[in-house]
Short mmCIF file of C-alpha atoms in Angstrom, two decimals:
data_model
loop_
_atom_site.label_atom_id
_atom_site.label_comp_id
_atom_site.label_asym_id
_atom_site.label_seq_id
_atom_site.Cartn_x
_atom_site.Cartn_y
_atom_site.Cartn_z
CA MET A 346 -10.86 -7.81 10.01
CA THR A 347 -10.48 -6.00 13.34
CA VAL A 348 -11.07 -8.81 15.81
CA LEU A 349 -9.93 -12.37 15.28
CA GLU A 350 -11.66 -15.29 16.95
CA THR A 351 -9.49 -18.40 16.73
CA GLN A 352 -9.94 -21.98 17.78
CA GLN A 353 -8.55 -20.96 21.17
CA GLY A 354 -10.97 -18.06 21.49
CA SER A 355 -8.27 -15.39 21.20
CA ASN A 356 -9.47 -11.92 20.36
CA SER A 357 -6.22 -10.11 21.19
CA GLU A 358 -4.95 -7.14 19.28
CA LEU A 359 -1.82 -9.02 18.22
CA ALA A 360 -3.83 -11.98 16.92
CA ALA A 361 -5.92 -9.66 14.75
CA HIS A 362 -2.84 -7.88 13.43
CA TYR A 363 -1.13 -11.18 12.68
CA ALA A 364 -4.12 -12.35 10.67
CA MET A 365 -4.16 -9.16 8.61
CA MET A 366 -0.40 -9.22 8.04
CA GLN A 367 -0.65 -12.82 6.88
CA ARG A 368 -3.44 -11.83 4.50
CA VAL A 369 -1.20 -9.11 3.04
CA ARG A 370 1.77 -11.50 2.77
CA LEU A 371 -0.15 -14.25 1.03
CA PHE A 372 -1.98 -11.82 -1.23
CA GLU A 373 1.34 -10.40 -2.41
CA GLU A 374 2.66 -13.90 -3.05
CA CYS A 375 -0.41 -14.56 -5.20
CA VAL A 376 0.20 -11.29 -7.06
CA GLY A 377 3.69 -12.55 -7.83
CA GLU A 378 2.25 -15.83 -9.08
CA LEU A 379 -0.20 -13.99 -11.33
CA PHE A 380 2.74 -12.10 -12.82
CA VAL A 381 4.76 -15.26 -13.42
CA ARG A 382 1.75 -16.78 -15.19
CA GLY A 383 1.72 -13.78 -17.51
CA GLN A 384 -1.82 -12.87 -16.49
CA SER A 385 -1.23 -9.51 -14.84
CA ALA A 386 -1.87 -6.25 -16.66
CA GLY A 387 1.24 -4.30 -17.62
CA SER A 388 4.85 -5.23 -17.09
CA MET A 389 5.50 -3.86 -13.58
CA LEU A 390 4.45 -5.08 -10.15
CA HIS A 391 5.90 -3.88 -6.84
CA LEU A 392 5.45 -6.18 -3.86
CA SER A 393 5.39 -5.08 -0.21
CA ILE A 394 6.59 -8.35 1.31
CA GLY A 395 8.53 -7.49 4.46
CA GLU A 396 6.58 -4.28 5.04
CA GLU A 397 3.34 -5.75 6.39
CA SER A 398 3.63 -4.19 9.86
CA ALA A 399 3.69 -0.70 8.36
CA ALA A 400 0.44 -1.18 6.47
CA VAL A 401 -1.39 -3.01 9.24
CA GLY A 402 -0.04 -0.98 12.15
CA VAL A 403 -0.96 2.41 10.72
CA CYS A 404 -4.24 1.38 9.14
CA SER A 405 -5.40 -0.14 12.43
CA GLN A 406 -5.57 3.40 13.83
CA MET A 407 -7.61 4.82 10.96
CA ARG A 408 -11.39 4.89 10.97
CA ASP A 409 -14.33 5.40 8.63
CA GLY A 410 -14.11 8.81 6.98
CA ASP A 411 -10.31 8.92 6.99
CA SER A 412 -8.54 9.06 3.64
CA PHE A 413 -5.14 8.08 2.32
CA THR A 414 -2.86 7.90 -0.69
CA THR A 415 -0.27 5.25 -1.46
CA HIS A 416 2.83 4.86 -3.55
CA HIS A 417 3.32 2.19 -6.21
CA ARG A 418 3.90 -0.45 -3.50
CA GLY A 419 0.47 -0.05 -1.96
CA HIS A 420 -1.39 -3.37 -2.27
CA GLY A 421 -0.94 -4.21 1.41
CA ILE A 422 -2.05 -0.78 2.59
CA PHE A 423 -5.31 -0.95 0.65
CA LEU A 424 -5.96 -4.49 1.86
CA ALA A 425 -5.34 -3.40 5.46
CA ARG A 426 -7.94 -0.65 4.99
CA GLY A 427 -10.58 -3.23 4.19
CA ALA A 428 -10.30 -3.76 0.43
CA ASP A 429 -11.76 -6.88 -1.16
CA PRO A 430 -8.75 -8.98 -2.25
CA ALA A 431 -10.69 -10.56 -5.12
CA ARG A 432 -11.52 -7.15 -6.64
CA MET A 433 -7.93 -6.07 -6.06
CA MET A 434 -6.59 -9.08 -7.91
CA ALA A 435 -9.06 -8.51 -10.73
CA GLU A 436 -7.77 -4.95 -11.05
CA ILE A 437 -4.16 -6.15 -11.11
CA ALA A 438 -5.18 -8.58 -13.85
CA GLY A 439 -6.75 -5.73 -15.83
CA LYS A 440 -10.27 -7.09 -15.55
CA GLN A 441 -13.57 -5.22 -15.55
CA ALA A 442 -14.50 -6.54 -12.10
CA GLY A 443 -11.56 -4.67 -10.56
CA TYR A 444 -11.76 -1.53 -8.46
CA CYS A 445 -11.03 0.70 -11.47
CA ALA A 446 -12.65 -1.56 -14.07
CA GLY A 447 -9.24 -2.93 -14.98
CA LYS A 448 -7.89 0.41 -16.15
CA GLY A 449 -5.76 1.20 -13.11
CA GLY A 450 -3.80 -1.99 -12.72
CA SER A 451 -1.35 -2.56 -9.90
CA MET A 452 -0.10 0.99 -9.51
CA HIS A 453 -3.27 3.06 -9.88
CA ILE A 454 -5.90 1.45 -7.68
CA ALA A 455 -8.35 3.82 -5.96
CA ASP A 456 -11.67 3.62 -4.15
CA MET A 457 -13.27 6.72 -2.68
CA SER A 458 -15.74 4.68 -0.61
CA LEU A 459 -12.82 3.33 1.45
CA GLY A 460 -11.04 6.67 1.49
CA HIS A 461 -8.40 5.59 -1.02
CA LEU A 462 -7.60 8.75 -2.97
CA GLY A 463 -5.36 6.82 -5.33
CA ALA A 464 -2.08 5.00 -5.71
CA ASN A 465 0.60 6.74 -7.72
CA ALA A 466 3.51 5.52 -9.82
CA ILE A 467 5.25 8.91 -9.57
CA VAL A 468 7.64 8.99 -6.62
CA GLY A 469 5.99 11.24 -4.03
CA GLY A 470 3.15 12.00 -6.44
CA GLY A 471 0.33 11.20 -4.03
CA ILE A 472 1.69 13.17 -1.07
CA PRO A 473 0.17 16.62 -1.79
CA ALA A 474 -3.33 15.16 -2.18
CA VAL A 475 -3.54 14.54 1.57
CA VAL A 476 -2.84 18.22 2.25
CA GLY A 477 -5.96 19.09 0.27
CA ALA A 478 -7.92 16.32 1.98
CA GLY A 479 -6.73 17.53 5.37
CA LEU A 480 -7.74 21.10 4.57
CA ALA A 481 -11.20 19.93 3.54
CA ALA A 482 -11.54 17.88 6.74
CA ARG A 483 -10.56 20.87 8.86
CA HIS A 484 -13.13 23.12 7.18
CA ARG A 485 -15.82 20.47 7.61
CA LYS A 486 -14.78 19.85 11.24
CA SER A 487 -15.09 16.15 10.53
CA GLU A 488 -12.08 15.06 12.63
CA ALA A 489 -11.02 12.91 9.68
CA VAL A 490 -7.31 12.29 9.15
CA SER A 491 -5.60 11.92 5.78
CA VAL A 492 -2.49 9.73 5.55
CA ALA A 493 0.18 9.80 2.85
CA PHE A 494 2.11 6.53 2.49
CA PHE A 495 5.38 6.70 0.57
CA GLY A 496 8.81 5.11 0.43
CA ASP A 497 12.18 6.43 1.52
CA GLY A 498 12.94 7.32 -2.09
CA ALA A 499 10.31 10.07 -1.86
CA THR A 500 12.34 11.87 0.80
CA GLY A 501 14.42 13.20 -2.09
CA GLN A 502 11.37 14.87 -3.63
CA GLY A 503 10.71 18.56 -2.99
CA ILE A 504 6.94 18.09 -2.98
CA LEU A 505 7.22 16.22 0.34
CA TYR A 506 8.80 19.20 2.06
CA GLU A 507 6.35 21.68 0.58
CA SER A 508 3.51 19.46 1.79
CA MET A 509 4.94 19.05 5.28
CA ASN A 510 5.45 22.80 5.58
CA MET A 511 1.87 23.58 4.56
CA ALA A 512 0.44 20.90 6.85
CA ALA A 513 2.42 22.25 9.82
CA LEU A 514 1.70 25.89 9.01
CA TRP A 515 -2.04 25.34 8.78
CA GLY A 516 -2.33 22.71 11.52
CA LEU A 517 -3.90 20.13 9.24
CA PRO A 518 -5.07 16.64 10.30
CA VAL A 519 -2.44 14.90 8.20
CA LEU A 520 0.06 12.10 8.82
CA PHE A 521 3.04 11.46 6.56
CA VAL A 522 4.14 7.80 6.71
CA CYS A 523 7.51 6.90 5.23
CA ILE A 524 7.92 3.15 4.79
CA ASN A 525 11.71 3.00 4.85
CA ASN A 526 12.54 -0.32 3.22
CA GLN A 527 16.19 0.76 2.88
CA TYR A 528 16.22 1.02 -0.93
CA GLY A 529 15.02 3.53 -3.48
CA MET A 530 14.96 1.24 -6.50
CA GLY A 531 18.57 -0.02 -6.47
CA THR A 532 20.13 2.66 -4.25
CA ARG A 533 20.60 1.98 -0.54
CA ILE A 534 19.42 4.82 1.65
CA ASP A 535 22.83 5.55 3.17
CA GLN A 536 24.14 6.10 -0.35
CA ALA A 537 21.36 8.59 -1.09
CA THR A 538 21.39 10.74 2.03
CA ALA A 539 23.95 11.72 4.66
CA ASN A 540 21.42 11.74 7.51
CA THR A 541 19.26 8.63 7.59
CA GLU A 542 17.26 9.84 10.61
CA LEU A 543 14.36 10.81 8.38
CA HIS A 544 12.06 11.99 11.17
CA GLU A 545 14.50 14.80 11.96
CA ARG A 546 13.62 16.45 8.66
CA ALA A 547 9.95 16.52 9.62
CA SER A 548 10.72 17.88 13.09
CA ALA A 549 12.38 20.88 11.45
CA PHE A 550 9.02 21.80 9.91
CA GLY A 551 7.22 21.59 13.24
CA LEU A 552 5.60 18.17 12.81
CA ALA A 553 5.36 15.58 15.55
CA ALA A 554 7.86 13.05 14.23
CA GLU A 555 9.03 9.56 15.15
CA THR A 556 10.93 6.60 13.76
CA VAL A 557 9.88 3.08 14.74
CA ASP A 558 11.30 -0.39 14.08
CA GLY A 559 8.80 -2.25 11.93
CA LEU A 560 9.81 -5.69 13.16
CA ASP A 561 7.17 -5.62 15.89
CA VAL A 562 3.75 -4.58 14.65
CA LEU A 563 2.68 -3.50 18.14
CA ASN A 564 5.46 -0.89 18.17
CA VAL A 565 4.07 0.48 14.91
CA VAL A 566 0.54 0.46 16.34
CA ALA A 567 1.64 2.41 19.41
CA ALA A 568 3.47 5.06 17.38
CA ALA A 569 0.61 5.33 14.88
CA LYS A 570 -1.89 5.73 17.72
CA ARG A 571 0.04 8.68 19.15
CA LEU A 572 0.50 10.42 15.81
CA VAL A 573 -2.98 9.78 14.37
CA SER A 574 -4.53 10.99 17.61
CA GLY A 575 -2.41 14.14 17.45
CA ALA A 576 -3.33 14.72 13.82
CA ARG A 577 -7.04 14.60 14.70
CA ARG A 578 -6.38 17.43 17.12
CA GLY A 579 -4.62 19.54 14.49
CA ARG A 580 -1.03 18.46 15.10
CA PRO A 581 0.22 16.89 11.85
CA GLY A 582 2.78 14.12 12.15
CA PHE A 583 5.48 12.13 10.40
CA LEU A 584 6.21 8.46 11.02
CA ALA A 585 9.18 6.62 9.54
CA ILE A 586 8.87 2.83 9.76
CA ASP A 587 12.10 0.89 9.29
CA CYS A 588 11.73 -2.43 7.52
CA TYR A 589 13.44 -4.45 4.79
CA ARG A 590 12.24 -5.03 1.25
CA PHE A 591 12.51 -8.79 0.81
CA TYR A 592 12.67 -8.77 -2.98
CA GLY A 593 13.75 -6.46 -5.77
CA HIS A 594 12.23 -3.12 -6.66
CA ALA A 595 9.74 -4.80 -9.00
CA ARG A 596 8.71 -8.41 -9.39
CA LYS A 597 11.13 -9.02 -12.26
CA ASP A 598 14.03 -7.25 -10.53
CA LYS A 599 16.41 -9.89 -9.12
CA SER A 600 18.18 -7.17 -7.07
CA PRO A 601 21.74 -7.74 -8.36
CA TYR A 602 22.74 -4.61 -6.41
CA ARG A 603 22.37 -6.48 -3.09
CA ALA A 604 24.67 -9.18 -1.76
CA GLU A 605 23.10 -12.53 -0.94
CA ASP A 606 24.23 -12.37 2.68
CA GLU A 607 22.63 -8.93 3.06
CA GLU A 608 19.33 -10.22 1.73
CA ALA A 609 19.47 -13.27 3.99
CA GLU A 610 20.10 -11.08 7.02
CA GLY A 611 17.43 -8.57 5.98
CA ARG A 612 14.80 -11.27 5.62
CA GLN A 613 15.32 -12.21 9.24
CA LYS A 614 13.51 -8.97 10.02
CA ASP A 615 10.17 -10.58 9.25
CA PRO A 616 7.24 -8.87 11.01
CA VAL A 617 4.84 -11.71 10.21
CA LEU A 618 7.14 -14.35 11.68
CA GLN A 619 7.84 -12.11 14.67
CA ALA A 620 4.13 -11.74 15.42
CA ARG A 621 3.65 -15.50 15.10
CA GLU A 622 6.50 -16.18 17.53
CA ASN A 623 5.09 -13.64 19.98
CA LEU A 624 1.69 -15.32 19.88
CA LEU A 625 3.28 -18.71 20.54
CA SER A 626 5.57 -17.51 23.33
CA SER A 627 2.72 -15.70 25.09
CA GLY A 628 0.52 -18.77 24.91
CA GLU A 629 -2.27 -16.86 23.17
CA MET A 630 -2.32 -19.31 20.28
CA ASP A 631 -0.68 -22.65 19.61
CA SER A 632 0.87 -23.95 16.41
CA ALA A 633 -2.21 -25.91 15.40
CA ALA A 634 -4.45 -22.85 15.66
CA LEU A 635 -2.00 -20.69 13.74
CA ASP A 636 -1.55 -23.33 11.04
CA ALA A 637 -5.33 -23.59 10.64
CA LEU A 638 -5.60 -19.82 10.38
CA ASP A 639 -2.80 -19.68 7.80
CA ALA A 640 -4.46 -22.40 5.73
CA LYS A 641 -7.78 -20.55 5.75
CA ILE A 642 -6.13 -17.31 4.62
CA ALA A 643 -4.14 -19.15 1.93
CA GLU A 644 -7.36 -20.65 0.58
CA GLU A 645 -8.95 -17.20 0.44
CA MET A 646 -6.01 -15.67 -1.39
CA ASP A 647 -5.58 -18.55 -3.82
CA ALA A 648 -9.21 -18.07 -4.79
CA THR A 649 -8.49 -14.48 -5.82
CA ILE A 650 -6.37 -15.74 -8.71
CA ASP A 651 -9.14 -18.01 -10.00
CA PHE A 652 -11.62 -15.16 -9.63
CA ALA A 653 -9.43 -12.70 -11.52
CA ILE A 654 -8.67 -15.07 -14.37
CA ALA A 655 -12.36 -15.87 -14.83
CA GLN A 656 -13.39 -12.22 -15.21
CA LYS A 657 -13.82 -10.34 -18.48
CA GLU A 658 -11.52 -7.64 -19.78
CA PRO A 659 -13.05 -4.17 -20.10
CA PRO A 660 -14.50 -3.58 -23.59
CA LEU A 661 -12.68 -1.19 -25.90
CA THR A 662 -15.78 0.98 -25.95
CA SER A 663 -15.11 1.86 -22.30
CA MET A 664 -11.61 3.23 -22.82
CA PHE A 665 -12.64 6.88 -22.43
CA ARG A 666 -15.10 6.30 -19.59
CA ASP A 667 -14.00 7.97 -16.34
CA VAL A 668 -11.40 9.91 -18.33
CA TYR A 669 -13.47 12.69 -19.90
CA ASP A 670 -16.43 14.70 -18.65
CA PRO A 671 -19.41 12.34 -19.07
CA SER A 672 -21.54 15.23 -20.34
CA GLN A 673 -19.25 15.62 -23.35
CA PRO A 674 -19.15 13.32 -26.38
CA GLU A 675 -16.36 10.77 -26.15
CA PRO A 676 -13.44 11.02 -28.60
CA GLU A 677 -13.49 8.55 -31.46
CA PRO A 678 -10.95 5.78 -30.96
CA VAL A 679 -8.22 5.68 -33.61
CA ARG A 680 -9.13 2.12 -34.52
CA THR A 681 -12.78 3.05 -35.11
CA ARG A 682 -11.79 6.11 -37.12
CA LEU A 683 -9.49 4.07 -39.35
CA GLU A 684 -12.16 1.43 -39.90
CA ARG A 685 -14.64 4.15 -40.83
CA ILE A 686 -12.21 5.78 -43.30
CA LEU A 687 -11.19 2.48 -44.89
CA ALA A 688 -14.83 1.47 -45.28
CA ARG A 689 -15.56 4.40 -47.59
CA ASP A 690 -16.16 3.65 -51.25
#
């Protein structure tokens, strides 16, 4: 969704970004519901509620042919890049209709056709992949940009600094995006680093670097536009987006390490609500139009749960597919081997 036509005929940039942020917000709420129902695959889900402006603002400046990697909190990023929410939910539910046939789950979704090189559960694990993608783009002269999305916790990983150094040294079309939600699992950022001005680290490597407040999505869009444009011209960049993680590290984490008053104050920094208020105050949309839009998006996202639940799980015979070289014989599953041995006379 790049242009939104509402009941009032609005096709403004902010209206389109609001619609996409609301899609991300409501999708994540449905993911949480799927988990509570016990119908998600695996035991871990990481929601990006409160970080919608980062996903939507940066992705709005990407185009066909660009690539990206995400961290384990990447549902919203993939959705903002044009993913089908029904297929996403099916993947999170571990169903065959999902993007990775149900074998990736929440933390390992990928789709090369949309430029998604893969989500990664390892902190900082996906960052170096964009250096390779950027190098390939430079050799092909495609003007494609590769974006690494990661959290502030990854700024403690050495691979980030090696990657930034290589990108700067070789002038690669790469953008490093740190979604600073203030917490690396249960540790607040000012308890993990003495200097919380994260962009200063990137500047030291020679990257174009900025920090932006994620409360207003248009601020993120403006910063992303500058840095993505520079990256296409061979000037790699780093963008830190300050926001607040509304809930715990994972869906079942009740964040006992945060005081209630801190969480209440942090949730006031709501980029979706801010965009809605800006649309109302500017007169671009009224409450009735926004409510109708919200209801339509909610209906779409609610349907993803029904779709996911109705799909089939991948058959056991497919467990080695996409894992081994298809030209080689697949290994024999342990269960099949045991059944064969026990069946002998």
